[in-house]
Coordinates of C-alpha atoms in Angstrom, one line a residue:
X551 CA 0.0 0.0 0.0
X552 CA 2.9 2.4 0.6
X553 CA 4.2 1.8 -2.9
X554 CA 0.7 2.4 -4.3
X555 CA 0.2 5.5 -2.2
X556 CA 3.6 7.0 -3.3
X557 CA 2.8 6.3 -6.9
X558 CA -0.7 7.7 -6.8
X559 CA 0.3 10.7 -4.7
X560 CA 3.3 11.7 -6.8
X561 CA 1.2 11.7 -10.0
X562 CA -1.7 13.5 -8.2
X563 CA 0.8 16.1 -6.9
X564 CA 1.7 17.0 -10.6
X565 CA -2.0 17.3 -11.4
X566 CA -2.8 19.4 -8.3
X567 CA 0.1 21.8 -8.9
X568 CA -1.0 22.3 -12.5
X569 CA -4.5 22.8 -11.2
X570 CA -3.1 25.6 -9.0
X571 CA -1.3 27.1 -12.1
X572 CA -4.6 26.8 -14.0
X573 CA -6.5 28.8 -11.3
X574 CA -3.7 31.4 -11.2
X575 CA -4.0 31.9 -15.0
X576 CA -7.8 32.2 -14.8
X577 CA -7.8 34.5 -11.8
X578 CA -5.1 36.9 -13.2
X579 CA -6.6 37.0 -16.7
X580 CA -10.3 37.1 -15.8
X581 CA -10.5 38.2 -12.1
X582 CA -13.3 37.4 -9.7
X583 CA -16.5 38.8 -11.2
X584 CA -19.8 37.8 -12.8
X585 CA -18.2 36.3 -15.9
X586 CA -15.8 34.0 -14.0
X587 CA -18.7 33.2 -11.6
X588 CA -20.7 32.0 -14.7
X589 CA -17.9 29.7 -15.8
X590 CA -17.3 28.2 -12.3
X591 CA -21.0 27.6 -12.0
X592 CA -21.2 25.9 -15.4
X593 CA -18.1 23.8 -14.6
X594 CA -19.1 22.9 -11.1
X595 CA -22.1 20.8 -12.1
X596 CA -20.3 18.4 -14.4
X597 CA -17.3 18.5 -12.1
X598 CA -19.5 17.5 -9.2
X599 CA -20.7 14.6 -11.3
X600 CA -17.0 13.8 -12.2
X601 CA -16.2 13.5 -8.5
X602 CA -19.3 11.5 -7.9
X603 CA -18.2 9.0 -10.6
X604 CA -14.4 9.2 -10.7
X605 CA -13.7 9.5 -7.0
X606 CA -17.0 8.5 -5.5
X607 CA -19.9 6.1 -6.1
X608 CA -18.7 4.4 -9.3
X609 CA -15.2 3.6 -8.0
X610 CA -16.6 2.4 -4.7
X611 CA -19.2 0.1 -6.4
X612 CA -17.1 -1.1 -9.3
X613 CA -13.8 -1.9 -7.7
X614 CA -15.1 -4.5 -5.1
X615 CA -17.0 -6.3 -7.8
X616 CA -14.2 -6.1 -10.3
X617 CA -11.7 -7.3 -7.6
X618 CA -14.0 -10.3 -6.7
X619 CA -14.1 -11.4 -10.3
X620 CA -10.4 -10.8 -10.7
X621 CA -9.5 -12.9 -7.7
X622 CA -11.9 -15.8 -8.2
X623 CA -12.7 -16.2 -11.9
X624 CA -10.9 -16.5 -15.3
X625 CA -9.6 -13.4 -17.1
X626 CA -12.2 -14.0 -19.8
X627 CA -15.0 -13.2 -17.3
X628 CA -13.1 -10.0 -16.4
X629 CA -13.1 -8.9 -20.0
X630 CA -16.8 -9.7 -20.3
X631 CA -17.5 -7.6 -17.2
X632 CA -15.5 -4.7 -18.5
X633 CA -17.3 -4.8 -21.9
X634 CA -20.8 -5.0 -20.3
X635 CA -20.1 -2.3 -17.7
X636 CA -18.6 0.1 -20.2
X637 CA -21.5 -0.4 -22.6
X638 CA -24.2 0.0 -20.0
X639 CA -22.5 3.0 -18.3
X640 CA -21.8 4.7 -21.6
X641 CA -25.4 4.3 -22.8
X642 CA -26.9 5.6 -19.6
X643 CA -24.5 8.6 -19.6
X644 CA -25.4 9.4 -23.2
X645 CA -29.0 9.9 -22.0
X646 CA -27.9 12.0 -19.0
X647 CA -25.7 14.2 -21.2
X648 CA -28.5 14.7 -23.7
X649 CA -30.8 15.8 -20.9
X650 CA -28.2 18.2 -19.6
X651 CA -27.8 19.8 -23.0
X652 CA -31.6 19.9 -23.5
X653 CA -32.3 21.5 -20.0
X654 CA -29.3 23.8 -20.0
X655 CA -31.6 26.9 -19.8
X656 CA -33.2 25.5 -16.7
X657 CA -29.8 24.7 -15.1
X658 CA -28.8 28.3 -15.9
X659 CA -31.9 29.6 -14.1
X660 CA -31.3 27.4 -11.1
X661 CA -27.6 28.2 -10.6
X662 CA -27.4 31.7 -11.9
X663 CA -28.2 34.6 -9.7
X664 CA -30.7 36.7 -11.5
X665 CA -29.8 35.0 -14.8
X666 CA -33.5 34.8 -15.8
X667 CA -33.8 38.6 -15.7
X668 CA -30.5 39.2 -17.5
X669 CA -30.6 37.8 -21.1
X670 CA -26.9 38.2 -21.6
X671 CA -26.0 36.3 -18.5
X672 CA -28.7 33.7 -19.2
X673 CA -27.3 33.1 -22.7
X674 CA -23.7 32.9 -21.4
X675 CA -24.6 30.3 -18.8
X676 CA -26.6 28.2 -21.3
X677 CA -23.6 28.2 -23.7
X678 CA -21.2 27.3 -20.9
X679 CA -23.4 24.5 -19.7
X680 CA -23.7 23.0 -23.2
X681 CA -19.9 23.1 -23.6
X682 CA -19.0 21.6 -20.2
X683 CA -21.8 19.0 -19.7
X684 CA -20.4 16.3 -22.2
X685 CA -17.3 16.2 -20.0
X686 CA -19.4 14.0 -17.7
X687 CA -19.7 11.2 -20.3
X688 CA -16.0 11.1 -21.1
X689 CA -14.7 11.4 -17.6
X690 CA -17.0 8.7 -16.3
X691 CA -15.7 6.2 -18.8
X692 CA -12.2 7.4 -17.8
X693 CA -13.1 6.5 -14.2
X694 CA -14.1 3.0 -15.4
X695 CA -10.7 2.5 -16.9
X696 CA -9.0 4.0 -13.9
X697 CA -10.8 1.6 -11.5
X698 CA -9.7 -1.4 -13.5
X699 CA -6.1 -0.2 -13.6
X700 CA -6.1 0.5 -9.8
X701 CA -7.3 -3.1 -9.2
X702 CA -4.2 -4.2 -11.0
X703 CA -2.1 -1.9 -8.8
X704 CA -1.5 0.5 -11.7
X705 CA -2.1 3.8 -9.8
X706 CA 0.2 6.2 -11.7
X707 CA -1.7 6.5 -15.0
X708 CA -5.2 7.2 -13.5
X709 CA -3.6 9.8 -11.1
X710 CA -1.8 11.6 -13.9
X711 CA -4.8 11.8 -16.2
X712 CA -6.3 15.0 -14.7
X713 CA -3.2 16.8 -15.8
X714 CA -4.8 16.9 -19.3
X715 CA -7.7 18.9 -18.1
X716 CA -5.5 21.5 -16.4
X717 CA -3.2 21.8 -19.5
X718 CA -6.2 22.3 -21.7
X719 CA -7.7 25.0 -19.5
X720 CA -4.4 26.8 -19.3
X721 CA -4.1 26.8 -23.1
X722 CA -7.7 27.9 -23.4
X723 CA -7.1 31.0 -21.1
X724 CA -3.8 32.0 -22.6
X725 CA -4.2 31.1 -26.3
X726 CA -7.9 30.7 -27.2
X727 CA -9.5 33.3 -25.0
X728 CA -7.8 36.4 -26.7
X729 CA -9.1 35.0 -30.1
X730 CA -12.8 34.8 -29.1
X731 CA -15.5 37.4 -29.0
X732 CA -16.6 36.1 -25.6
X733 CA -13.3 35.1 -23.9
X734 CA -14.7 33.1 -21.1
X735 CA -16.2 30.6 -23.5
X736 CA -12.7 29.5 -24.3
X737 CA -12.6 27.7 -20.9
X738 CA -15.8 25.8 -21.8
X739 CA -14.2 24.6 -25.1
X740 CA -11.1 23.6 -23.1
X741 CA -13.2 21.4 -20.7
X742 CA -14.9 19.7 -23.7
X743 CA -11.7 18.8 -25.5
X744 CA -10.0 17.7 -22.2
X745 CA -12.7 15.2 -21.5
X746 CA -12.2 13.3 -24.8
X747 CA -8.4 13.4 -24.5
X748 CA -8.5 12.0 -20.9
X749 CA -10.4 8.9 -22.1
X750 CA -8.0 8.4 -25.1
X751 CA -5.0 8.7 -22.7
X752 CA -6.2 5.6 -20.7
X753 CA -6.7 3.2 -23.6
X754 CA -3.1 2.1 -24.1
X755 CA -2.8 1.2 -20.4
X756 CA -6.0 -0.8 -20.6
X757 CA -4.6 -2.7 -23.6
X758 CA -1.5 -3.4 -21.5
X759 CA -3.6 -5.5 -19.1
X760 CA -5.7 -7.0 -21.9
X761 CA -8.9 -5.2 -20.9
X762 CA -9.4 -3.0 -23.9
X763 CA -12.7 -4.4 -25.2
X764 CA -15.6 -3.1 -27.3
X765 CA -18.5 -1.9 -25.2
X766 CA -21.7 -3.9 -25.3
X767 CA -25.1 -3.4 -23.6
X768 CA -25.4 -5.6 -20.5
X769 CA -28.3 -4.4 -18.3
X770 CA -29.1 -8.0 -17.3
X771 CA -25.5 -9.2 -16.8
X772 CA -25.1 -10.3 -13.2
X773 CA -21.9 -8.3 -12.7
X774 CA -23.5 -5.1 -14.1
X775 CA -26.5 -5.6 -11.9
X776 CA -24.4 -6.0 -8.8
X777 CA -22.4 -2.9 -9.7
X778 CA -25.6 -0.9 -10.2
X779 CA -27.1 -2.3 -6.9
X780 CA -24.1 -1.1 -5.0
X781 CA -23.8 2.2 -7.0
X782 CA -27.3 3.6 -6.5
X783 CA -26.9 4.2 -2.7
X784 CA -23.3 5.2 -3.0
X785 CA -24.2 7.9 -5.5
X786 CA -25.4 9.6 -2.4
X787 CA -23.4 8.1 0.5
X788 CA -19.9 8.6 -0.9
X789 CA -20.3 12.1 -2.1
X790 CA -22.1 14.1 0.6
X791 CA -19.3 16.7 0.6
X792 CA -19.8 17.2 -3.1
X793 CA -23.6 17.4 -2.9
X794 CA -23.2 19.9 -0.1
X795 CA -20.8 21.9 -2.4
X796 CA -23.4 21.8 -5.2
X797 CA -26.2 23.0 -2.9
X798 CA -23.8 25.7 -1.6
X799 CA -23.5 26.8 -5.3
X800 CA -27.2 27.5 -5.4
X801 CA -27.0 29.6 -2.2
X802 CA -23.8 31.3 -3.3
X803 CA -25.5 32.4 -6.6
X804 CA -27.7 34.6 -4.4
X805 CA -24.8 36.3 -2.7
X806 CA -22.5 39.1 -3.9
X807 CA -20.7 38.9 -7.2
X808 CA -17.4 37.1 -6.8
X809 CA -18.7 34.6 -4.2
X810 CA -18.6 31.7 -6.6
X811 CA -15.0 32.5 -7.6
X812 CA -13.9 32.9 -4.0
X813 CA -15.4 29.6 -3.0
X814 CA -13.9 27.8 -6.0
X815 CA -10.4 29.1 -5.3
X816 CA -10.7 28.1 -1.6
X817 CA -11.7 24.6 -2.8
X818 CA -8.4 24.5 -4.7
X819 CA -6.4 24.9 -1.6
X820 CA -8.1 21.9 0.0
X821 CA -7.6 19.9 -3.2
X822 CA -3.9 19.7 -2.7
X823 CA -3.8 17.8 0.6
X824 CA -7.1 16.1 0.0
X825 CA -6.3 14.9 -3.5
X826 CA -2.6 14.0 -2.9
X827 CA -3.2 12.2 0.4
X828 CA -7.0 11.8 1.2
X829 CA -8.2 10.6 -2.2
X830 CA -4.9 8.8 -2.8
X831 CA -5.3 6.8 0.4
X832 CA -8.9 6.0 -0.3
X833 CA -8.0 4.8 -3.8
X834 CA -5.2 2.6 -2.6
X835 CA -6.9 1.2 0.4
X836 CA -10.2 0.2 -1.3
X837 CA -8.7 -2.7 -3.4
X838 CA -6.7 -3.9 -0.4
X839 CA -9.7 -3.9 1.9
X840 CA -11.8 -5.6 -0.8
X841 CA -9.1 -8.4 -1.2
X842 CA -9.0 -8.9 2.6
X843 CA -12.8 -9.1 2.7
X844 CA -13.0 -11.6 -0.2
X845 CA -10.4 -13.8 1.6
X846 CA -12.1 -13.4 5.0
X847 CA -8.9 -12.0 6.4
X848 CA -10.3 -9.9 9.3
X849 CA -6.9 -9.1 10.8
X850 CA -5.5 -7.9 7.5
X851 CA -8.7 -5.8 7.0
X852 CA -8.4 -4.1 10.4
X853 CA -4.6 -3.6 10.0
X854 CA -5.0 -1.9 6.6
X855 CA -7.7 0.4 7.9
X856 CA -5.7 1.3 11.0
X857 CA -2.7 2.2 8.7
X858 CA -4.9 4.4 6.6
X859 CA -6.3 6.3 9.6
X860 CA -2.8 7.0 11.1
X861 CA -1.4 8.1 7.7
X862 CA -4.3 10.4 7.1
X863 CA -4.0 12.2 10.5
X864 CA -0.3 12.6 10.0
X865 CA -1.0 14.8 7.0
X866 CA -4.4 16.3 7.4
X867 CA -4.1 17.8 10.9
X868 CA -1.0 20.0 10.2
X869 CA -2.4 20.8 6.7
X870 CA -5.6 22.1 8.3
X871 CA -3.6 24.3 10.8
X872 CA -1.2 25.5 8.0
X873 CA -4.1 26.5 5.8
X874 CA -5.9 28.4 8.6
X875 CA -2.8 30.4 9.5
X876 CA -1.4 30.9 6.0
X877 CA -4.5 31.4 4.0
X878 CA -4.0 35.1 3.2
X879 CA -0.2 34.8 2.5
X880 CA -0.9 31.8 0.2
X881 CA -3.7 33.5 -1.7
X882 CA -1.9 36.9 -2.0
X883 CA 1.3 35.2 -3.3
X884 CA -0.4 32.9 -5.8
X885 CA -3.3 35.0 -7.1
X886 CA -3.1 38.7 -6.2
X887 CA -2.0 40.1 -9.6
X888 CA -3.6 42.1 -12.4
X889 CA -7.4 41.6 -12.2
X890 CA -7.3 39.8 -8.8
X891 CA -7.2 42.5 -6.0
X892 CA -6.3 42.6 -2.3
X893 CA -10.1 42.6 -1.6
X894 CA -10.4 39.3 -3.5
X895 CA -7.5 37.9 -1.4
X896 CA -9.3 38.7 1.8
X897 CA -12.6 37.3 0.6
X898 CA -11.0 34.1 -0.7
X899 CA -9.2 33.7 2.7
X900 CA -12.6 33.8 4.4
X901 CA -13.6 30.7 2.3
X902 CA -10.4 29.0 3.2
X903 CA -10.9 29.6 6.9
X904 CA -14.3 27.9 6.9
X905 CA -13.5 25.0 4.6
X906 CA -10.0 24.1 5.9
X907 CA -11.5 23.6 9.4
X908 CA -13.1 20.4 7.9
X909 CA -10.0 19.1 6.2
X910 CA -9.3 16.2 8.6
X911 CA -13.0 15.1 8.3
X912 CA -12.9 15.3 4.5
X913 CA -9.7 13.2 4.4
X914 CA -10.8 10.7 7.0
X915 CA -14.0 10.1 5.2
X916 CA -12.0 9.0 2.1
X917 CA -10.5 6.2 4.3
X918 CA -13.5 5.2 6.4
X919 CA -16.0 4.9 3.6
X920 CA -14.0 2.2 1.8
X921 CA -14.3 0.1 5.0
X922 CA -18.0 -0.1 4.3
X923 CA -17.9 -0.3 0.5
X924 CA -15.2 -3.1 0.5
X925 CA -17.7 -5.2 2.5
X926 CA -20.4 -4.1 0.0
X927 CA -22.3 -2.3 2.7
X928 CA -23.9 0.7 1.0
X929 CA -26.8 1.4 3.3
X930 CA -24.9 2.6 6.3
X931 CA -23.1 5.5 4.4
X932 CA -26.4 6.6 3.0
X933 CA -27.9 6.9 6.5
X934 CA -24.9 9.0 7.7
X935 CA -25.0 11.0 4.4
X936 CA -28.6 12.0 4.8
X937 CA -28.0 13.2 8.3
X938 CA -25.0 15.3 7.2
X939 CA -26.8 16.7 4.2
X940 CA -29.8 17.9 6.3
X941 CA -27.4 19.3 8.9
X942 CA -25.4 21.2 6.2
X943 CA -28.5 22.9 4.9
X944 CA -29.7 23.9 8.4
X945 CA -26.2 25.1 9.3
X946 CA -26.0 27.1 6.1
X947 CA -29.0 29.2 7.0
X948 CA -28.1 29.4 10.7
X949 CA -24.6 30.8 10.0
X950 CA -26.0 33.0 7.2
X951 CA -28.4 34.5 9.7
X952 CA -25.7 35.0 12.3
X953 CA -23.4 36.7 9.8
X954 CA -26.3 38.8 8.4
X955 CA -26.8 40.2 11.9
X956 CA -23.1 40.8 12.4
X957 CA -21.9 42.1 9.0
X958 CA -24.8 43.7 7.1
X959 CA -25.2 47.4 8.0
X960 CA -28.7 48.9 8.7
X961 CA -28.9 50.8 5.4
X962 CA -28.5 47.6 3.4
X963 CA -31.0 45.7 5.6
X964 CA -33.6 48.4 4.7
X965 CA -33.5 47.2 1.1
X966 CA -34.7 43.7 2.1
X967 CA -33.0 40.5 2.9
X968 CA -32.3 39.2 -0.6
X969 CA -31.1 42.5 -1.9
X970 CA -28.9 42.9 1.2
X971 CA -27.2 39.5 1.0
X972 CA -26.7 40.1 -2.8
X973 CA -24.7 43.2 -2.0
X974 CA -22.8 42.4 1.2
X975 CA -19.5 40.6 0.6
X976 CA -18.2 38.1 3.1
X977 CA -21.4 36.1 3.8
X978 CA -20.0 33.1 1.8
X979 CA -17.9 32.3 5.0
X980 CA -21.1 30.7 6.4
X981 CA -21.1 28.1 3.6
X982 CA -17.6 27.0 4.4
X983 CA -18.2 26.6 8.1
X984 CA -21.4 24.7 7.5
X985 CA -19.7 22.2 5.1
X986 CA -16.9 21.6 7.6
X987 CA -19.2 20.9 10.5
X988 CA -21.6 18.6 8.5
X989 CA -18.5 16.6 7.4
X990 CA -17.6 16.0 11.0
X991 CA -21.1 14.8 11.7
X992 CA -20.9 12.4 8.8
X993 CA -17.6 11.1 10.0
X994 CA -18.8 10.7 13.6
X995 CA -21.8 8.7 12.5
X996 CA -19.8 6.4 10.3
X997 CA -17.2 5.9 13.1
X998 CA -19.9 4.9 15.5
X999 CA -21.4 2.3 13.1
X1000 CA -18.0 1.0 12.2
X1001 CA -17.3 0.3 15.8
X1002 CA -20.6 -1.5 16.2
X1003 CA -19.8 -3.7 13.2
X1004 CA -16.7 -5.1 14.9
X1005 CA -14.6 -5.2 11.8
X1006 CA -12.0 -2.7 13.1
X1007 CA -9.9 -3.3 16.1
X1008 CA -7.6 -0.4 17.1
X1009 CA -3.9 -1.4 17.1
X1010 CA -1.6 -0.6 20.1
X1011 CA 0.2 2.7 20.3
X1012 CA -2.5 5.1 19.4
X1013 CA -2.1 7.2 22.6
X1014 CA 1.6 7.8 22.0
X1015 CA 1.0 8.5 18.3
X1016 CA -1.7 11.2 19.0
X1017 CA 0.5 12.8 21.7
X1018 CA 3.5 13.1 19.3
X1019 CA 1.2 14.5 16.6
X1020 CA -0.4 17.1 18.9
X1021 CA 3.0 18.2 20.3
X1022 CA 4.4 18.6 16.8
X1023 CA 1.4 20.6 15.7
X1024 CA 1.5 22.9 18.7
X1025 CA 5.2 23.6 18.0
X1026 CA 4.5 24.3 14.3
X1027 CA 1.6 26.7 15.2
X1028 CA 3.8 28.6 17.7
X1029 CA 6.6 29.2 15.0
X1030 CA 4.1 30.3 12.4
X1031 CA 2.3 32.7 14.7
X1032 CA 5.6 34.3 15.8
X1033 CA 6.7 34.8 12.1
X1034 CA 3.2 36.2 11.1
X1035 CA 3.3 38.6 14.0
X1036 CA 6.6 40.0 12.9
X1037 CA 5.9 40.2 9.1
X1038 CA 3.9 43.0 7.4
X1039 CA 0.6 42.2 5.6
X1040 CA 1.1 40.1 2.5
X1041 CA -1.4 42.0 0.5
X1042 CA 0.9 45.1 0.6
X1043 CA 4.1 43.3 -0.4
X1044 CA 5.5 43.1 -3.9
X1045 CA 5.5 39.6 -5.5
X1046 CA 9.1 38.8 -4.8
X1047 CA 8.9 39.6 -1.1
X1048 CA 5.6 37.6 -0.9
X1049 CA 7.3 34.5 -2.5
X1050 CA 10.4 34.7 -0.3
X1051 CA 8.5 35.2 3.0
X1052 CA 5.9 32.5 2.1
X1053 CA 8.8 30.1 1.4
X1054 CA 10.2 30.9 4.9
X1055 CA 6.8 30.4 6.5
X1056 CA 6.0 27.1 4.8
X1057 CA 9.6 25.9 5.2
X1058 CA 9.8 27.0 8.9
X1059 CA 6.5 25.5 9.8
X1060 CA 7.0 22.2 8.0
X1061 CA 10.6 21.8 9.3
X1062 CA 9.4 22.4 12.9
X1063 CA 6.6 19.8 12.5
X1064 CA 9.0 17.2 11.2
X1065 CA 11.9 17.9 13.6
X1066 CA 9.6 17.7 16.6
X1067 CA 8.0 14.4 15.3
X1068 CA 11.5 12.9 14.9
X1069 CA 12.7 14.2 18.2
X1070 CA 9.8 12.5 19.9
X1071 CA 10.7 9.2 18.4
X1072 CA 8.6 9.0 15.3
X1073 CA 10.2 7.2 12.3
X1074 CA 8.7 6.5 8.8
X1075 CA 9.2 2.8 9.5
X1076 CA 6.5 3.1 12.2
X1077 CA 3.9 3.4 9.5
X1078 CA 5.6 1.0 7.0
X1079 CA 5.9 -1.7 9.6
X1080 CA 2.4 -1.1 11.0

């Protein structure tokens, strides 16, 4: 699992860094305004479905079934399953994509603030939805190929595939946008082209494991039926965080211009630790847990899960603290140029504060959920997911009400609630806090039911492990606070001073964390030998 984690994480790191460059290019060339809000809204819907399929329900339903056939039946049966699943999935997604194209005006009305009363904005959103929605079809078939490759311990190629999307969007912003009458549409074309290229990129690797087959319809094939049976509940259960984000998009469309862009950029900062370590751990651990379950190896199952939990905490807790303390320095250094102002930096930092608080929960969910899906238990995550979803919506309105009372001046309130929240910047902070708290609720419920199932037995040494982790985090926070107190505001520095001091902050905090861990007796082999 260490080998698979390092392979997946290194390739994902390349993708996430390019994703950061992509967002830098978009922010500096387009800024944070109504036009960029329109693109992020149009991209978020198919991107939400991408995460649902590529990192959520499809992988968690397909991999256990695929692994079971791989471990217990001939390779010919595996090829048949691949052909039937790809044909059935592709046919269903063609219908979904067609419906998305047909109902693009309705999607634009739902997710666009005031789009219905603004024909220009309505038309732009419709065009962007029709360009980005076919991405769902291509990326879902790409997820199918990636799931098969992961089951054969081929983690690098699926992890590297998202690089294509980032490269296409960078090219769209720098090369195509200046040549178009409506520049923001270049990003929509980039997403469409990237979807097709990602699928083509996976085909040689599938041929290498002799699973490149012609798709065929297989609605009644037992393997397909089993995948669908597992997939329907996991469509909801494995992606509560993404459903919350989509519902947040609807609310954010009613807030001040720029809110969508600020939330999207904040999500990018979580994507680095969450994608490189959280998603990577979940991807690597699911096939391992499925194999242990098929072979009725309870000790191996429990040991693999324990390893995943320790490794996740080792990264996610200091990452959360680092993001909370360094949000403004990071955003100013990476994005505050040209069209992206100091005001945008402060507003984006508010989003990071709220969302990063939930980073450990987001990451741990990626490890805990496979413990249910590997045993083909899809009902329990749905129960937890429903509770978290309801809590998220209640908390959204609760924190919006609190911030409305604290932040909105009396002269704005006199215009009415909807008008006031549409003009007052900063209210998007409520959405980040609500998402974080609902994720902790989701994690808590799953942990409770995992304990009741009896499949996980905590290994010795957790007390010392947590004590070392907490001490190292306290030392890191102390060093960062001291440096931040001494330094001037990052929004007022030039770019070279920002880059230099940010390197000092990240290097100093990271070095402190590692040195204290080592001084307290932690060694990498503690996880490798676990």
